[in-house]
Every structure is written in C-alpha cells, then in structure tokens.
Amino acid sequence: MARSSADDMELKRACEAGILSKEKAPEQVVMCLRVAKGRGTWGKAGKLNSRHMAKPRVLAVTTKMKGQKTKAFLRVLKYSNGGVLEPAKVYKIKHLHKVEVVANDPSGCTFLLGFHNLRSQSVSPPQWTMRNKDDRNRLLMCILNMCKEILGGIPKVAGMDIVEMAIWAKENTTTKVTQVGTKDGPIESVVLEADSQVAVEKDLVSQAEEEDIEALLGTYVMAIGEAEAFSERMKRELVGLESANVYALMETESVVEEVLQGLEIASICVEDMDEWLGIFNIKLRHMREDIQSIEWRNNRLELQSESNVALIDELDKLLVLLQIPPEYEESLTGGSFDEGNMVKNIEACEWLTSAIKNLEASNMDPCYVKLRAVREKRAEFVLLKCTFVRRASEFLRNYFPGLIDFMLNDKGNFSQKGQLQRPDHADMRFKCRTYARLLQFIKSLDKSCLTPLRKAYCHSLNLLIRREAREFSNELRNSSKASKSSTPSFEGPAGANQPAGVTDSPGDAYSKMITNFIPLLVDECLFLAHFMCFEVGALDTSDSSNALTESNSTSQSTSEASGISVKPSSSSADLGVLNDCLKELLDGIQEDFYGLVDWAFKLDPLSCISMHGITERYLSGQKAEVAGYVQVLLDDLETRITILFSRFVDDACYQIEKYERNVRQVGVVPYIPRFSQLAARMEQYINGTRDLVDQAYTKIVSIMFVTLEKIAQVEPKYVDIVLLENYAAFQHSLYDLANVVPTLAKYYHQASEAYEQACSRHINLVIYIHFEKLFQFARKIEELMYNMSPEEIPFQVGMSKVDFRKMLKSSLTGLDKTINAMYRKLQKNITAEELLPSLWEKCKKEFLDKYATFLKLISKIYPNETVTSVNEMREILSSL
C-alpha cells in the first residue's frame, strides 16, 4: 500500500510555509492531503456530473487561536510555476453544512463540501478526488471531529454511512502503551492512536465527568468480592425495578389516555393538513404549468422581436444597395461629359460599378438572389449601364475627331517655309487624359464598346501624324543646303570626281526626321496602350541607347501622368488587338520616311552609311512590346537603306568590272586612287557600327583585285609590271586608312604580298635576260649533281674547264655595260619613277644572292679556277 500524503512531513512543512507567506498570524496544520480538484453540477439524488478537467491541489485543515477560542479552517493550496505551494482559497469550517460523497464515482474517492456562505449557490461547488478511500476517510473524520469539538455538532452527511466510518476508524486505530505514574507506582495504560493521528474524542468522557464517576464509585460499596451475595443482591434489585415499573405504568394510565387522545387529534389535524397540502400541490402544479406557458410565449415573443429587428437591419442594408442616389442617376442618364462635370461622372461610374457588382449572385446571400426586388433592380442597373455606356461612347467617338480637326486647322502646329516645327502632342494628351478614367469604367462595364472608340482615336490621330510627317519631311528637303554630291566614280579620267565635304550631307535631314518622329511615335504607341486600357507591360529602358533617353523619359512621364495602372504582362489576344490598332495608327507614315531616304540617296549615296547607323541605334533601343510597329518601321527603313547602298556598291563593282580589258594597261588603273578617295569619304559618314562599310570594302576590293589580275593578263609580257605598280599604288593610297580600319588592313597585307611576288618574278626575269649563260651553266651543274659526284662533272660533254672558261668570259666580259643594260631595262618598263630605286635595290640584292650560290657550286666542281668574288661583284654594283 502506498504511503498516504497525510504522513508526508515535507508536504506539511511546505503547506505551513505557503500559509505563513500570506497570513500574518501563524496557523497549525492539523492534516494536509493531495487531492484532484474538479468541477461538477448538482444532479438528481445528489449526483454530480463531471465536465471539467481535474487540477492538482492540496487540502489542509488548520487551526488558529484567537484569544480563548479556536478557529478551524479548510485551506486550498495550488502549485505555482516554480512548484511552490501557495494559498488559493480558504473556507471556514463553521460554515460547513453538508458533506456528500459523489455516488457516480465507483471508487468512492470523490466528495463535495457544501458551505452555506458562498456568494452564488448557482455556481457548482468544486469536487475533490482523493487517491484512495483511506485518505478520504482520514480527511472527513478529521473535519467531522473538528466540527464536533469546536462547534458542538457535525454537518449533514450524505452518500456514506456514519457507522461504517466509525468501524473504519476503529479498525484503523493503533494502540500505544504508555507509563502512567500513580501512588502505588507506575502502571501500563493502553492509549488508542489512529493512523491519521486524529483522536476519536467522541468515544471519550470529559475530565469533569470522569471525576464525578470516580466520586460516585467511591461512595458505593459494591461488595464485588462476595459473588453469591452480590448476585442475590442484583436479583432483588432487578425484581424491585420491575415492580416499580409495573406500578408506574398503572399509575400513568390516565396520562396515557390523554396522550392517545392528543395523538388522535393530532392525526386528524395531520390528515386535514395532508388534504390541504394536496389541494395546494394541485394549485401549485396548475400555476407551474401556467408559468411555463407564459414563459414559452414570452420566449417566442422575444425571439420574434429580435428576428424583426435583425430583418429590419438587413432590409435597410438591402435598400441601400437597391436605391439609386438622385445625383448619380442624373449624371448617368442625362449628364454632360464636359471637363467640369467629369468628377461627378466618375463618381457615378464608381457607384454604378460597385452596385452591379454587389448585386451579383456570388456577392449576395443566396436567399436574396431570387427576390423580385433584387431581380428588378439588377435589370434596372443593367439598363442604366447600357444607357450610360452608349452616351459616353457616342461622346468620345465625336470628341476625338473634333480634337484632331482643331489641331489640323491650326497651321502653327506644322512646319512651314523656313521654319521646322517639331511635333508636340502634350496638349492633346492632357485633354485626352481627362477621359482616361471614363474609358476604364467603359471597359469594366462593357468591353465591346472600346473597339469603335479605339478605331476612331487611331484614325483621327493617324491623319494628324501623317500630315506632320509630310510637312516636316518636305521642309527638310526644301531647307537643306546639301546639293548633289560628287561621289567618287570609277568611270572617267583618273583626276576627275574629287571628294567633297560632308558638312551638308542629306543624312543630317534624315537624322532630324528620325530624332523628332521616332520618340513621338513611341510615345503615341505607349499612350495608346495605356489610354485605351490595353493590358500591356511597361517600357523597359534599362538597355536603351543614349539616342532614346529623351523618348523613354517622355514615355515614362506619359504613363505616370495618365493615372492608368499597367499590368506586368499581356495576353496574346490583347497584344494582337493592340498591334492592329498600332498599325492603323501609324499606317502610311512610312512613305514619308521612304521618300526622305530616296531623296538623300539621290543626292549622296554615301549618306546611306550615316542613315543606316542612326537607324540601327534607334532600332537597338526599342525594348517595349507596345512599340512593336515602330520597330517594324525601323526594320523596313534599315532594309531599304541597305538595299540602296548595296545598289551603289554593285554599281561601283560593275564600273570596275567593265574596265577596258583589250587595251594594254600602262601605269596605275584609275579605280585604285578613286577607291582610296571613296574609302576616305565613307569613313567620315560612319555613325555607328562598321558592318555596312566593311561589307562594301570586302566586295569592292575583292572585285578590284580580280579585275586587276584580268587586266594584267592582256599583255603577258608586262603582267608583273602591271601588278607591282598597281599593288604598290594600292598600298600607298590606303596606308593611313589601313592603320585604323581592320578590314582594309587585311587587304593591305594581301596587296603587299602580291606586290612582293610580282617584284620577285620581274627581277628574276631581268636578271636571266642579261646573265642567261651564267645561270644556265649553274642549272646544268645542279642537274648533274643528282646523278654523279662533283669530280665526274668536268669530264662531261660541254662541262670541261675550257667550256667553263669560255662561258665565264662571255658572261662577265663588259660587266659594266651588262649591269647598265639591266638597269635601263627596269627603267624602261616602269612608269612609276618612285618605284625604281627600291626595285633596283631588290634587283642588286637578288643578283648577288644568285651569284653567291653560283660560286658555291663552282668551288665544288672547279676548285682551282679563278672567278670574280661576291665582294668584288658587290663593289662593282655599288660603283655604278
């Protein structure tokens, strides 16, 4: 059996410490036990229905001395967060009027303590559950004994038997032998001690009663020592007592009759009282039924009243949704759309939109959806919406053309003679933004009405933009100081077609046209997308070029000032509709750009280079999907410029290819210096990437080199002379440009290699013409050395020492005249005198190298023959 918490001294000390921390006067803890606290309700037959979770608590029975009186308390202690006991509640035992053991607890460990001084008897009292019955009996016996000692009585006990409690107390009481001192010496005294250390003092007598009993027994001699005499005595006394009782009964007969009569009268009164109580019970039952009926009707009336109040509130809310404010109804049905009334119109649109949305089935209680009033109001709101949208659409369809017509009639908006007018649509956009919110509400109310409005806006604005572009381009052509440029031609005499400056290039006019109109077109595309409520993304200007800085900033300010929210992405269907509107907006404007490009090409074909550069720069800066048609326009312009420039390059190549090939070429062909002039001028026009120019260089130079090879083949005798003179001229004319242009540098190196090869072939030819026997003899020696040793060669036919001496004498006799003749040969065929010194130096170097090779062969075959050395030959050449 587990140890009871009543014997836990640590728990007792913890309780004393917890009570002492709250109370000033000390209290003695008689008993303390751990319990579980629950909450229940009084049921029938004193039963308790539990519905609360049990909490750990400690019940402590304490006493406190106040003067001569002792006060008893029942304290409830709980555990704090730190596990320390602290007082939670205190009950005075003098207020205890009932102790009840819960019947529905099979263990019998749960009980209730009823106190008659509780503030609210309707609150269910706490129920206490012990660990076992022994702990329950210890605590209840302690409380009952305390009530008997201090109060002189015990409270009402229910749910347990007092006799069983007494039997339990007797069985669970231990005996304690103590020594008691008397006159005759110490004797043993048996003292009963309960396990709970609570004395069952109801079985003992007080000290005064014990003294009286001892005095009485001292005065009466019982003669217990004579058993027979004592027995006879007791018999006699018993007979005497019985006789006395019979006699007393006989004497009290009259009293008994009176008592019986009184009892009969009392029984009659009791029967009358029972009858009256029955009558009263019936009346009370009828009254109870009447009261219940009255309460039921009262409850129904209260419920009906609350329902009526709630219904009125709901109807008031519904009426707010169904009622049209007069000021909004006036604006929606017949109000003006002037700028001053737009605030009222926008407020009316906001109300109408929210009203229609509130009456949708998804936003209403299902019980209201089928109401007749709701259905009629919904139809009325739809009719009002259709009326307003029709009026607003009709107004805007007339407003846009009227606004554009006003601008078309004002000549100050267009370029005039001697004055270029930059197009400015700021005022028009400001007026249009007044109706931006109206367009938003038209889209939300009826999206199909936007299509005719978009067409009307695009058609009207297209007329304005096309006229602005036409007037601007005409004035650019009329006011331009550029005349027809003398672009270098590959036809005619070599000295004609000198390059002109590019200060008045027609490409400047194209640049002004692009600079003024491309940002305008981008702005109009963005404004159209935002103003006409297309769900498109905003312009991304993070990677735009510097040329579009002004355009992008204007576009951003336009989208911000319009007050229109822009979604991060657009659907493909909406983007397709937008592209159709943009095409209608900008259709036809490309003709003015094409005309300006053609005009510039006729005046100066090289202006295509600058026009291509600025077009490519603007094209790379277009990142917005809403400006896709502008990008298409720029793509077409770039393609047209490329085609025109390619036509110019093709014409140049054709002029080179058709050069007269049947006549012997003397000197440098004319197209080489003219190409250098053309390249120098083309470099001045570059205003962006070099791709277009480099492609032209590649095509023209390739044709030049191919054509030069064909021209040189007309007279095979002079092939090398023609090639070396023209390649030298090519290098000389393009030396400066080749240092800065990689493409020309590549062809410069190609021409240099071809020049060196032509020089080498021509010099070898001149040397062999004048020293033919010498080098033919050397060639024979080389051929013989493949098949025989050097010692055998002098014995061959024509290779003897005599033959060698004859050949040497014929070749080196009159060396001065031979070398002079070789120089005159070079001088005779070369038309470019500036090439002669370098060519002669190469000729001498080449001759000395060949002569040194000849001497090495001779030294192997004819070691003893005397021949002019290389140094002597070098001195002879240098002296001439």
PDB file of C-alpha atoms in Angstrom, residues 771 774 808 811-823 840-841 844-845 847-848 851 855 867-880:
ATOM      1  CA  PHE A 771      73.065  36.648-117.429  1.00  0.00           C
ATOM      2  CA  LEU A 774      75.885  32.068-116.456  1.00  0.00           C
ATOM      3  CA  LEU A 808      82.650  32.831-117.822  1.00  0.00           C
ATOM      4  CA  SER A 811      79.173  36.396-119.379  1.00  0.00           C
ATOM      5  CA  LEU A 812      81.429  38.633-117.286  1.00  0.00           C
ATOM      6  CA  THR A 813      83.238  40.470-120.081  1.00  0.00           C
ATOM      7  CA  GLY A 814      81.844  44.031-120.243  1.00  0.00           C
ATOM      8  CA  LEU A 815      80.135  43.615-116.830  1.00  0.00           C
ATOM      9  CA  ASP A 816      79.607  47.377-116.510  1.00  0.00           C
ATOM     10  CA  LYS A 817      77.637  47.544-119.747  1.00  0.00           C
ATOM     11  CA  THR A 818      75.607  44.471-118.826  1.00  0.00           C
ATOM     12  CA  ILE A 819      74.580  45.906-115.449  1.00  0.00           C
ATOM     13  CA  ASN A 820      73.741  49.278-117.025  1.00  0.00           C
ATOM     14  CA  ALA A 821      71.642  47.486-119.574  1.00  0.00           C
ATOM     15  CA  MET A 822      69.816  45.662-116.784  1.00  0.00           C
ATOM     16  CA  TYR A 823      69.080  48.978-115.012  1.00  0.00           C
ATOM     17  CA  TRP A 840      66.794  48.403-108.360  1.00  0.00           C
ATOM     18  CA  GLU A 841      67.961  47.679-104.809  1.00  0.00           C
ATOM     19  CA  LYS A 844      71.005  44.006-106.998  1.00  0.00           C
ATOM     20  CA  LYS A 845      70.319  42.026-103.827  1.00  0.00           C
ATOM     21  CA  PHE A 847      71.580  39.149-108.322  1.00  0.00           C
ATOM     22  CA  LEU A 848      74.218  38.938-105.543  1.00  0.00           C
ATOM     23  CA  TYR A 851      75.814  34.892-107.863  1.00  0.00           C
ATOM     24  CA  LEU A 855      80.223  30.493-106.724  1.00  0.00           C
ATOM     25  CA  VAL A 867      86.450  33.690-110.555  1.00  0.00           C
ATOM     26  CA  THR A 868      85.320  37.188-109.508  1.00  0.00           C
ATOM     27  CA  SER A 869      84.300  37.022-105.824  1.00  0.00           C
ATOM     28  CA  VAL A 870      81.000  38.198-104.324  1.00  0.00           C
ATOM     29  CA  ASN A 871      82.614  41.187-102.607  1.00  0.00           C
ATOM     30  CA  GLU A 872      84.223  42.288-105.874  1.00  0.00           C
ATOM     31  CA  MET A 873      80.891  41.958-107.604  1.00  0.00           C
ATOM     32  CA  ARG A 874      79.180  44.000-104.809  1.00  0.00           C
ATOM     33  CA  GLU A 875      81.797  46.769-105.236  1.00  0.00           C
ATOM     34  CA  ILE A 876      81.219  46.812-108.966  1.00  0.00           C
ATOM     35  CA  LEU A 877      77.436  47.128-108.481  1.00  0.00           C
ATOM     36  CA  SER A 878      77.790  49.851-105.888  1.00  0.00           C
ATOM     37  CA  SER A 879      80.140  51.879-108.099  1.00  0.00           C
ATOM     38  CA  LEU A 880      77.579  52.012-110.903  1.00  0.00           C
TER      39      LEU A 880
END
